[in-house]
Coordinates of C-alpha atoms in Angstrom, one line a residue:
Chain A
M1 CA -41.9 -5.8 -50.4
D2 CA -44.7 -6.9 -52.9
K3 CA -44.4 -10.0 -54.2
T4 CA -47.7 -10.7 -55.8
V5 CA -47.4 -10.9 -59.7
A6 CA -50.3 -10.1 -62.1
N7 CA -51.2 -13.4 -63.8
L8 CA -51.6 -17.0 -63.6
A9 CA -49.2 -17.1 -66.7
T10 CA -46.8 -14.3 -65.3
A11 CA -46.9 -16.8 -61.9
V12 CA -45.6 -19.9 -64.0
A13 CA -43.1 -18.0 -66.8
G14 CA -39.8 -19.8 -64.6
I15 CA -40.3 -23.1 -65.9
E16 CA -38.3 -23.9 -68.1
D17 CA -37.3 -26.9 -69.9
G18 CA -36.1 -30.2 -67.6
M19 CA -36.7 -28.6 -64.8
T20 CA -37.4 -30.2 -61.3
V21 CA -40.7 -29.4 -60.3
M22 CA -42.7 -29.9 -57.2
I23 CA -46.3 -30.0 -57.4
G24 CA -48.1 -29.6 -53.8
G25 CA -51.1 -31.4 -52.7
F26 CA -52.2 -34.8 -52.0
G27 CA -54.8 -35.7 -54.2
G28 CA -56.7 -32.8 -55.1
A29 CA -56.8 -31.4 -51.6
G30 CA -53.8 -28.5 -51.1
S31 CA -53.2 -28.9 -55.5
P32 CA -53.1 -25.8 -57.4
I33 CA -55.0 -25.9 -60.3
E34 CA -54.5 -23.1 -61.9
L35 CA -50.9 -22.8 -61.8
I36 CA -50.6 -26.2 -63.6
H37 CA -53.8 -25.1 -66.2
A38 CA -51.5 -21.7 -66.4
L39 CA -48.7 -24.3 -67.5
I40 CA -50.2 -26.5 -69.7
D41 CA -51.6 -22.8 -71.0
R42 CA -47.9 -22.0 -72.3
F43 CA -47.3 -25.3 -73.7
R44 CA -49.4 -25.3 -76.0
A45 CA -49.2 -21.9 -77.0
T46 CA -45.1 -22.3 -76.9
G47 CA -43.7 -26.1 -76.8
H48 CA -42.5 -24.8 -74.1
P49 CA -41.9 -26.2 -71.1
K50 CA -41.1 -29.9 -71.2
D51 CA -38.9 -32.6 -70.3
L52 CA -40.4 -31.7 -66.6
T53 CA -39.3 -33.9 -64.1
I54 CA -42.7 -33.6 -61.3
I55 CA -42.5 -34.4 -57.8
N56 CA -46.1 -35.0 -56.1
N57 CA -47.1 -37.4 -54.1
N58 CA -49.3 -38.8 -56.5
A59 CA -49.9 -39.1 -60.3
G60 CA -52.6 -37.0 -60.6
N61 CA -56.7 -38.4 -61.2
G62 CA -58.7 -38.0 -64.5
H63 CA -57.9 -35.6 -67.1
V64 CA -57.3 -32.1 -65.3
G65 CA -54.5 -30.7 -63.0
L66 CA -51.6 -32.7 -62.7
A67 CA -52.8 -35.9 -64.5
A68 CA -53.4 -33.0 -68.2
L69 CA -50.2 -31.7 -67.2
I70 CA -48.8 -35.2 -67.8
E71 CA -51.4 -35.5 -70.9
A72 CA -49.8 -32.7 -72.6
G73 CA -46.0 -34.6 -72.7
M74 CA -44.7 -32.1 -70.9
V75 CA -43.3 -34.7 -68.1
R76 CA -40.2 -37.0 -68.3
K77 CA -40.3 -38.3 -65.1
L78 CA -42.2 -38.1 -62.0
V79 CA -41.2 -38.6 -58.5
C80 CA -44.2 -39.8 -56.3
S81 CA -45.1 -42.4 -53.2
F82 CA -48.8 -43.1 -55.3
P83 CA -49.3 -43.0 -58.8
R84 CA -52.6 -45.1 -58.5
S85 CA -55.6 -43.2 -58.0
A86 CA -59.6 -43.3 -59.0
D87 CA -59.1 -42.4 -62.5
P88 CA -54.9 -43.6 -63.3
V89 CA -55.2 -43.8 -67.0
V90 CA -53.3 -41.0 -68.2
F91 CA -50.2 -42.1 -66.6
T92 CA -50.4 -45.3 -66.4
D93 CA -50.6 -45.8 -69.5
L94 CA -47.3 -43.5 -70.6
Y95 CA -45.9 -45.7 -67.6
L96 CA -46.6 -49.2 -69.4
A97 CA -45.7 -47.9 -72.9
G98 CA -42.0 -46.9 -71.2
K99 CA -43.0 -43.0 -72.3
I100 CA -42.7 -41.4 -68.6
E101 CA -39.8 -42.4 -65.7
L102 CA -41.2 -43.3 -62.2
E103 CA -39.4 -42.9 -59.0
L104 CA -40.9 -44.6 -56.0
V105 CA -40.4 -43.0 -52.8
P106 CA -42.0 -44.1 -49.6
Q107 CA -44.6 -40.8 -49.1
G108 CA -42.3 -40.4 -45.4
T109 CA -39.4 -40.8 -47.2
L110 CA -40.5 -38.4 -49.9
A111 CA -41.9 -35.4 -47.2
E112 CA -38.4 -35.5 -45.4
R113 CA -36.8 -35.5 -49.0
I114 CA -38.4 -32.3 -49.5
R115 CA -37.7 -30.7 -45.7
A116 CA -34.0 -31.7 -46.3
G117 CA -34.2 -29.9 -49.1
G118 CA -35.4 -26.8 -48.0
A119 CA -33.3 -27.0 -45.0
G120 CA -30.2 -28.1 -46.0
I121 CA -29.7 -31.4 -44.5
P122 CA -28.1 -33.7 -47.8
A123 CA -28.8 -37.0 -46.4
F124 CA -30.5 -38.3 -43.9
Y125 CA -30.9 -41.9 -42.7
T126 CA -34.6 -43.5 -41.7
P127 CA -35.6 -46.9 -41.0
T128 CA -38.1 -47.0 -43.8
S129 CA -37.5 -49.5 -46.9
F130 CA -34.5 -51.0 -45.1
G131 CA -34.9 -54.6 -46.8
T132 CA -37.3 -54.1 -49.3
D133 CA -36.6 -53.5 -52.7
L134 CA -36.9 -50.1 -52.6
A135 CA -33.2 -49.5 -50.3
K136 CA -31.5 -51.7 -52.8
G137 CA -28.1 -49.4 -54.0
K138 CA -28.7 -47.1 -51.0
P139 CA -26.0 -46.9 -47.6
V140 CA -27.3 -48.9 -45.0
A141 CA -25.7 -48.1 -41.1
E142 CA -26.4 -49.1 -38.2
F143 CA -27.2 -47.1 -35.5
E144 CA -27.9 -48.4 -31.5
G145 CA -28.6 -51.7 -32.7
R146 CA -31.0 -51.0 -35.4
S147 CA -30.7 -50.6 -39.4
Y148 CA -31.4 -47.7 -41.4
V149 CA -31.2 -46.7 -45.2
Q150 CA -29.9 -43.2 -46.5
E151 CA -31.5 -41.1 -48.2
R152 CA -31.2 -37.8 -50.2
W153 CA -32.8 -34.5 -50.0
L154 CA -34.7 -33.4 -53.0
R155 CA -34.7 -29.5 -54.4
A156 CA -36.8 -27.9 -56.8
D157 CA -35.6 -24.8 -59.4
V158 CA -39.8 -23.8 -59.3
T159 CA -42.9 -25.3 -56.8
L160 CA -45.9 -24.9 -57.6
V161 CA -49.1 -24.9 -54.3
K162 CA -52.0 -24.1 -53.3
A163 CA -52.4 -21.5 -50.1
E164 CA -55.9 -20.9 -48.6
T165 CA -54.4 -16.8 -47.5
A166 CA -51.6 -15.1 -48.2
D167 CA -50.2 -11.8 -47.8
P168 CA -47.8 -9.7 -50.4
Q169 CA -44.7 -10.7 -48.4
G170 CA -45.8 -14.7 -48.7
N171 CA -46.5 -15.2 -45.4
L172 CA -49.4 -18.4 -45.7
T173 CA -51.5 -20.2 -44.2
Y174 CA -53.8 -23.7 -45.8
R175 CA -57.1 -24.8 -45.0
A176 CA -57.7 -27.7 -43.3
A177 CA -56.4 -31.2 -44.7
A178 CA -54.8 -29.3 -47.8
R179 CA -51.5 -28.4 -45.9
N180 CA -49.7 -31.5 -46.4
F181 CA -46.2 -31.4 -48.8
N182 CA -47.1 -27.7 -49.0
P183 CA -45.1 -26.2 -46.4
L184 CA -42.0 -28.1 -47.1
M185 CA -42.1 -27.9 -50.7
C186 CA -42.1 -23.8 -50.6
M187 CA -39.3 -24.5 -48.3
A188 CA -37.5 -26.8 -50.7
A189 CA -37.1 -24.8 -54.1
A190 CA -35.4 -21.8 -55.3
E191 CA -38.6 -20.3 -56.9
T192 CA -41.8 -21.0 -54.9
V193 CA -45.0 -19.8 -56.6
V194 CA -48.1 -19.7 -54.7
Q195 CA -51.9 -19.4 -55.3
A196 CA -53.7 -18.2 -52.4
S197 CA -57.4 -17.9 -52.0
R198 CA -57.5 -14.8 -51.3
V199 CA -54.4 -12.0 -50.7
V200 CA -54.8 -9.6 -47.7
P201 CA -52.3 -6.6 -46.3
A202 CA -49.0 -7.2 -44.5
G203 CA -50.3 -7.5 -40.8
D204 CA -54.0 -8.9 -41.5
I205 CA -52.3 -12.4 -41.4
D206 CA -51.9 -12.9 -37.2
P207 CA -48.0 -13.6 -36.9
E208 CA -49.0 -16.6 -34.4
S209 CA -50.9 -18.5 -37.5
V210 CA -48.6 -18.0 -40.3
V211 CA -48.0 -21.8 -41.3
T212 CA -45.1 -20.6 -44.0
P213 CA -43.2 -17.6 -43.7
G214 CA -42.5 -15.0 -46.4
I215 CA -39.5 -15.8 -46.6
F216 CA -40.1 -19.6 -48.6
V217 CA -41.8 -17.9 -51.2
Q218 CA -41.1 -15.8 -54.2
K219 CA -44.5 -15.4 -56.1
V220 CA -48.0 -14.9 -55.3
I221 CA -51.2 -14.8 -57.3
E222 CA -54.5 -14.5 -56.2
C223 CA -56.7 -17.6 -57.5
A224 CA -60.5 -16.7 -55.8
N225 CA -62.9 -19.6 -55.8
P226 CA -60.3 -22.2 -56.6
Q227 CA -61.2 -25.8 -58.7
Q228 CA -61.0 -28.3 -56.7
E229 CA -59.4 -31.7 -58.3
E230 CA -62.1 -34.1 -57.3
D231 CA -65.2 -31.3 -58.3
L232 CA -63.3 -31.4 -61.6
N233 CA -63.8 -35.2 -62.0
R234 CA -66.9 -35.7 -60.9
A235 CA -67.8 -33.6 -63.5
N236 CA -65.7 -35.6 -66.0
A237 CA -64.2 -32.3 -66.9
V238 CA -60.6 -32.7 -69.0
Y239 CA -58.3 -30.1 -69.2
P240 CA -58.0 -27.9 -71.7
G241 CA -61.7 -29.5 -73.2
V242 CA -62.7 -28.7 -76.2
A243 CA -61.8 -26.1 -77.9
Chain B
M1 CA -63.0 -75.2 -43.7
T2 CA -66.2 -73.7 -42.7
A3 CA -66.7 -71.6 -40.5
K4 CA -64.3 -68.4 -40.2
L5 CA -64.8 -65.0 -39.3
T6 CA -66.5 -62.0 -41.7
N7 CA -64.0 -59.2 -41.8
N8 CA -66.2 -57.0 -39.7
Q9 CA -66.1 -59.3 -37.3
I10 CA -62.0 -59.5 -38.2
A11 CA -62.5 -55.7 -37.3
W12 CA -64.4 -56.5 -34.7
R13 CA -61.9 -58.7 -32.8
A14 CA -58.9 -56.2 -33.7
A15 CA -60.5 -53.2 -32.7
Q16 CA -61.1 -54.8 -28.6
D17 CA -57.4 -54.2 -28.1
I18 CA -57.2 -51.3 -28.2
T19 CA -57.0 -48.6 -25.3
D20 CA -59.1 -45.1 -24.5
G21 CA -57.0 -42.5 -25.6
A22 CA -54.7 -44.9 -27.9
Y23 CA -52.7 -43.2 -31.1
V24 CA -54.2 -45.0 -34.2
N25 CA -53.8 -45.3 -37.7
L26 CA -55.7 -47.7 -39.7
G27 CA -54.4 -48.6 -43.4
I28 CA -56.3 -47.3 -46.2
G29 CA -59.1 -50.1 -47.1
F30 CA -60.2 -53.0 -44.7
P31 CA -58.6 -51.8 -41.5
E32 CA -60.6 -48.2 -41.7
K33 CA -63.6 -50.9 -40.3
V34 CA -61.5 -51.3 -37.0
A35 CA -62.6 -47.6 -36.5
Q36 CA -66.9 -48.4 -36.4
Y37 CA -65.6 -50.9 -33.6
Q38 CA -64.4 -49.2 -30.7
P39 CA -65.8 -50.6 -27.4
P40 CA -68.4 -47.8 -25.5
G41 CA -66.9 -45.6 -23.7
R42 CA -63.7 -46.4 -25.1
E43 CA -62.4 -43.3 -28.1
A44 CA -59.0 -43.6 -29.6
I45 CA -57.4 -40.5 -31.6
F46 CA -57.1 -41.7 -35.2
H47 CA -53.7 -40.1 -37.5
T48 CA -53.8 -40.2 -41.5
E49 CA -50.7 -39.5 -42.9
N50 CA -51.8 -36.2 -44.9
G51 CA -52.1 -35.0 -42.3
I52 CA -55.1 -34.4 -39.2
L53 CA -54.9 -35.9 -35.6
N54 CA -58.5 -37.1 -34.7
F55 CA -60.5 -37.6 -37.5
G56 CA -64.1 -38.7 -37.5
E57 CA -66.3 -40.6 -39.6
A58 CA -67.5 -39.5 -43.1
P59 CA -69.6 -36.8 -43.7
P60 CA -73.2 -37.4 -45.1
Q61 CA -73.5 -37.4 -49.6
G62 CA -73.6 -33.8 -50.3
E63 CA -71.5 -31.9 -47.1
E64 CA -68.1 -33.4 -48.6
D65 CA -64.7 -30.9 -48.3
W66 CA -62.2 -32.5 -50.5
D67 CA -59.6 -30.3 -48.7
L68 CA -61.0 -32.8 -45.4
I69 CA -59.4 -35.8 -46.5
N70 CA -58.2 -39.4 -45.3
A71 CA -55.0 -41.1 -46.7
G72 CA -57.1 -43.0 -48.9
K73 CA -58.6 -39.6 -50.6
R74 CA -62.2 -40.3 -49.1
P75 CA -63.4 -37.6 -47.2
V76 CA -63.6 -37.2 -43.5
T77 CA -65.2 -35.3 -40.6
L78 CA -63.1 -33.8 -37.3
K79 CA -63.8 -34.7 -33.9
P80 CA -63.1 -31.8 -31.6
G81 CA -59.8 -31.7 -30.5
A82 CA -58.5 -32.8 -34.2
S83 CA -55.2 -31.0 -35.3
F84 CA -53.9 -30.7 -38.8
F85 CA -50.3 -30.9 -39.4
H86 CA -47.9 -31.4 -42.0
H87 CA -46.6 -34.1 -44.3
A88 CA -42.9 -34.0 -42.3
D89 CA -44.4 -33.8 -39.1
S90 CA -47.4 -36.7 -40.0
F91 CA -44.9 -39.3 -40.0
A92 CA -42.5 -38.0 -37.6
M93 CA -45.4 -38.9 -35.8
V94 CA -45.3 -42.2 -37.2
R95 CA -41.4 -42.9 -37.0
G96 CA -40.9 -41.2 -33.8
G97 CA -42.6 -43.5 -31.9
H98 CA -45.7 -41.6 -30.8
L99 CA -48.3 -44.0 -32.4
D100 CA -49.6 -46.7 -30.1
V101 CA -50.9 -48.8 -32.5
A102 CA -51.0 -49.4 -36.7
I103 CA -53.2 -52.1 -37.9
L104 CA -52.2 -52.7 -41.8
G105 CA -53.7 -55.0 -44.6
A106 CA -51.6 -58.2 -45.9
Y107 CA -50.6 -60.3 -48.9
E108 CA -48.1 -62.3 -46.7
V109 CA -47.5 -62.1 -43.1
A110 CA -44.0 -64.2 -42.0
E111 CA -43.1 -66.0 -38.2
N112 CA -40.0 -63.9 -37.9
G113 CA -42.2 -60.9 -37.9
D114 CA -41.7 -59.9 -42.4
L115 CA -44.5 -57.8 -44.0
A116 CA -45.5 -58.5 -47.8
N117 CA -48.2 -55.5 -48.5
W118 CA -47.6 -53.3 -51.2
S119 CA -46.9 -55.1 -54.1
T120 CA -47.7 -58.7 -55.9
G121 CA -45.0 -58.4 -58.2
P122 CA -43.1 -56.3 -61.0
K123 CA -46.8 -56.0 -62.9
G124 CA -48.5 -53.1 -63.5
V125 CA -48.4 -49.5 -61.6
P126 CA -46.0 -49.8 -58.4
A127 CA -47.4 -47.9 -55.5
V128 CA -45.7 -48.3 -52.0
G129 CA -47.5 -44.8 -50.1
G130 CA -47.2 -44.9 -46.7
A131 CA -46.7 -48.8 -46.0
M132 CA -42.9 -48.9 -45.5
D133 CA -43.0 -45.9 -43.4
L134 CA -46.1 -47.1 -40.9
V135 CA -44.3 -50.3 -40.4
H136 CA -41.4 -48.7 -38.3
G137 CA -42.7 -47.1 -35.3
A138 CA -45.8 -47.5 -34.2
K139 CA -45.5 -49.3 -30.8
R140 CA -47.4 -52.1 -32.1
V141 CA -48.4 -53.3 -35.9
A142 CA -50.8 -55.3 -35.9
V143 CA -52.0 -57.0 -39.3
I144 CA -55.8 -57.4 -40.0
T145 CA -56.3 -60.2 -42.9
D146 CA -58.0 -63.4 -43.8
H147 CA -56.3 -66.5 -42.8
V148 CA -55.6 -67.6 -46.9
T149 CA -55.8 -66.1 -50.1
K150 CA -58.4 -66.2 -52.5
D151 CA -57.0 -69.5 -53.5
G152 CA -56.9 -71.2 -50.2
K153 CA -53.1 -70.7 -49.7
P154 CA -52.1 -70.0 -46.2
K155 CA -51.1 -66.3 -45.8
L156 CA -49.0 -66.8 -42.8
V157 CA -46.3 -68.3 -44.5
K158 CA -42.5 -69.2 -43.0
R159 CA -40.6 -66.3 -45.4
C160 CA -42.3 -63.7 -47.8
T161 CA -42.5 -64.5 -50.9
L162 CA -43.8 -61.1 -52.5
P163 CA -41.8 -57.8 -52.4
L164 CA -41.1 -56.8 -48.2
T165 CA -43.3 -53.6 -46.7
G166 CA -40.5 -54.0 -43.6
V167 CA -38.5 -56.7 -42.0
G168 CA -39.5 -57.8 -38.4
C169 CA -41.9 -55.9 -37.7
V170 CA -45.1 -57.4 -37.0
T171 CA -46.2 -58.0 -33.7
R172 CA -49.6 -59.5 -33.9
V173 CA -52.1 -60.9 -37.0
Y174 CA -55.8 -60.7 -36.5
T175 CA -57.1 -63.6 -39.1
S176 CA -60.4 -64.9 -39.7
L177 CA -59.3 -68.4 -37.8
A178 CA -57.2 -66.7 -35.1
V179 CA -54.8 -64.4 -32.7
I180 CA -52.0 -65.2 -33.6
D181 CA -49.1 -63.1 -31.8
I182 CA -44.8 -63.1 -33.6
E183 CA -42.6 -63.4 -30.9
G184 CA -39.1 -65.0 -30.9
G185 CA -39.7 -65.5 -35.0
R186 CA -42.4 -67.7 -34.3
F187 CA -46.2 -67.9 -34.5
V188 CA -47.6 -68.3 -31.3
L189 CA -51.2 -69.0 -31.3
R190 CA -53.8 -67.0 -28.8
E191 CA -57.2 -67.5 -30.4
K192 CA -58.7 -69.8 -32.2
L193 CA -63.0 -69.9 -33.3
P194 CA -63.8 -73.0 -31.1
S195 CA -64.9 -75.2 -33.5
L196 CA -61.6 -75.7 -35.4
S197 CA -59.2 -77.8 -34.5
L198 CA -55.6 -77.2 -33.8
D199 CA -55.0 -79.6 -36.9
A200 CA -57.2 -77.9 -39.2
L201 CA -55.8 -74.6 -38.4
Q202 CA -52.2 -76.0 -38.3
A203 CA -52.9 -77.2 -42.1
A204 CA -54.2 -73.5 -43.7
T205 CA -50.8 -72.5 -41.9
G206 CA -48.2 -72.2 -43.4
A207 CA -45.6 -72.1 -40.7
E208 CA -45.4 -74.2 -37.2
L209 CA -47.9 -72.5 -34.9
L210 CA -46.3 -72.6 -31.3
V211 CA -49.2 -73.2 -28.8
S212 CA -47.3 -71.7 -25.8
G213 CA -50.2 -70.8 -22.7
P214 CA -53.9 -71.5 -23.2
V215 CA -55.8 -70.8 -25.6
I216 CA -58.8 -69.2 -25.7
D217 CA -62.0 -69.2 -27.7
L218 CA -62.2 -66.9 -30.6
I219 CA -66.1 -65.5 -29.6
V220 CA -67.1 -62.4 -31.8
P221 CA -70.8 -61.2 -32.2
E222 CA -72.5 -61.3 -35.6
L223 CA -72.2 -58.7 -37.3

């Protein structure tokens, strides 16, 4: 079994117009910058994919990665918990102009909705957001004297994440807090695409250390020395940059 | 109103109530200061929503690791015994009742324990992050805040007017003037600045302050 693919273009080839795409990362930690930029390259060459629904904790920062994807005009709707950042101008301008849709989800609810999607649980109850504007229109139920809000699962056509180490079977480890949403998103998509900083032979990752088992992963591409959003933003980088 | 505590002093006071070994989440911004004022000999374990337990202070400039950040996306370091976990586990710690204390900021706190701290209204881009999750599940949810707004209006009110973060969730408020518990849908005064009369404190508060026991002088070191 070999899930590795030859290049970034092949890695993101399964994303089509109107799809729902989960993108891993919390801020820049765990964000698959190279996969996102490959998707932007395809859009600039072909006009596709567009009208995407993107699920991420944030709405990008600066003009690289997720912010660049939004800036390119490929995103119809964003599902996230915190669409503010040090430099949120790309999302903010489109949102205030009514050109991008936002579904605001409390962070823990976002994580659990994604986990539920991957685990085959269509709905669950959580205390989070009870009695607030974000619970409007959602069923409420009482369990053992406390009120809870019903939330639905989130699933995606494709997930893009960054991992630290992968093997050809798709087993993954992550680096530090770059783990965040990534293991959950790997579970919740029909096709999970992973950029790993290192791809090692099967057997080289200790089974005790595997965080995401390969069953949740369809494509793996090695990106040694991946770019980090915070470093790019400190350098005022813009993707795709001046031609 | 003249004398009031600085933000550092409010944070110091809140830190005195955190026991050794407690698992603690500090909200982004002002509440993060609480970590600096742990009493000697006590060491809390700090939790951040993005998947770290037992992180420490910021690294020196130039030594940042951008995979090692807190929920405010600021670089942190690790203490011995730190661990990493994914977001669903992180919020299981939050909602599952595993945290001992969450300390958060506030726009308004109501006498019934309602908290408003995520939105000042319909203008701009809404953002909630983990605020609505954090107010549920921690064994104790405390707020640190100036007693009044920049315009001098009470932040401790009868009922919140801003969009709620959570219902009936706050149990203690540390302000620039006083320490107040929320019990049975009422503000109960525990400590106040010694230079401040009860009448003056009541005048700066938007709901009745109940005095049901001794009111201790709120004395805080210069910080």
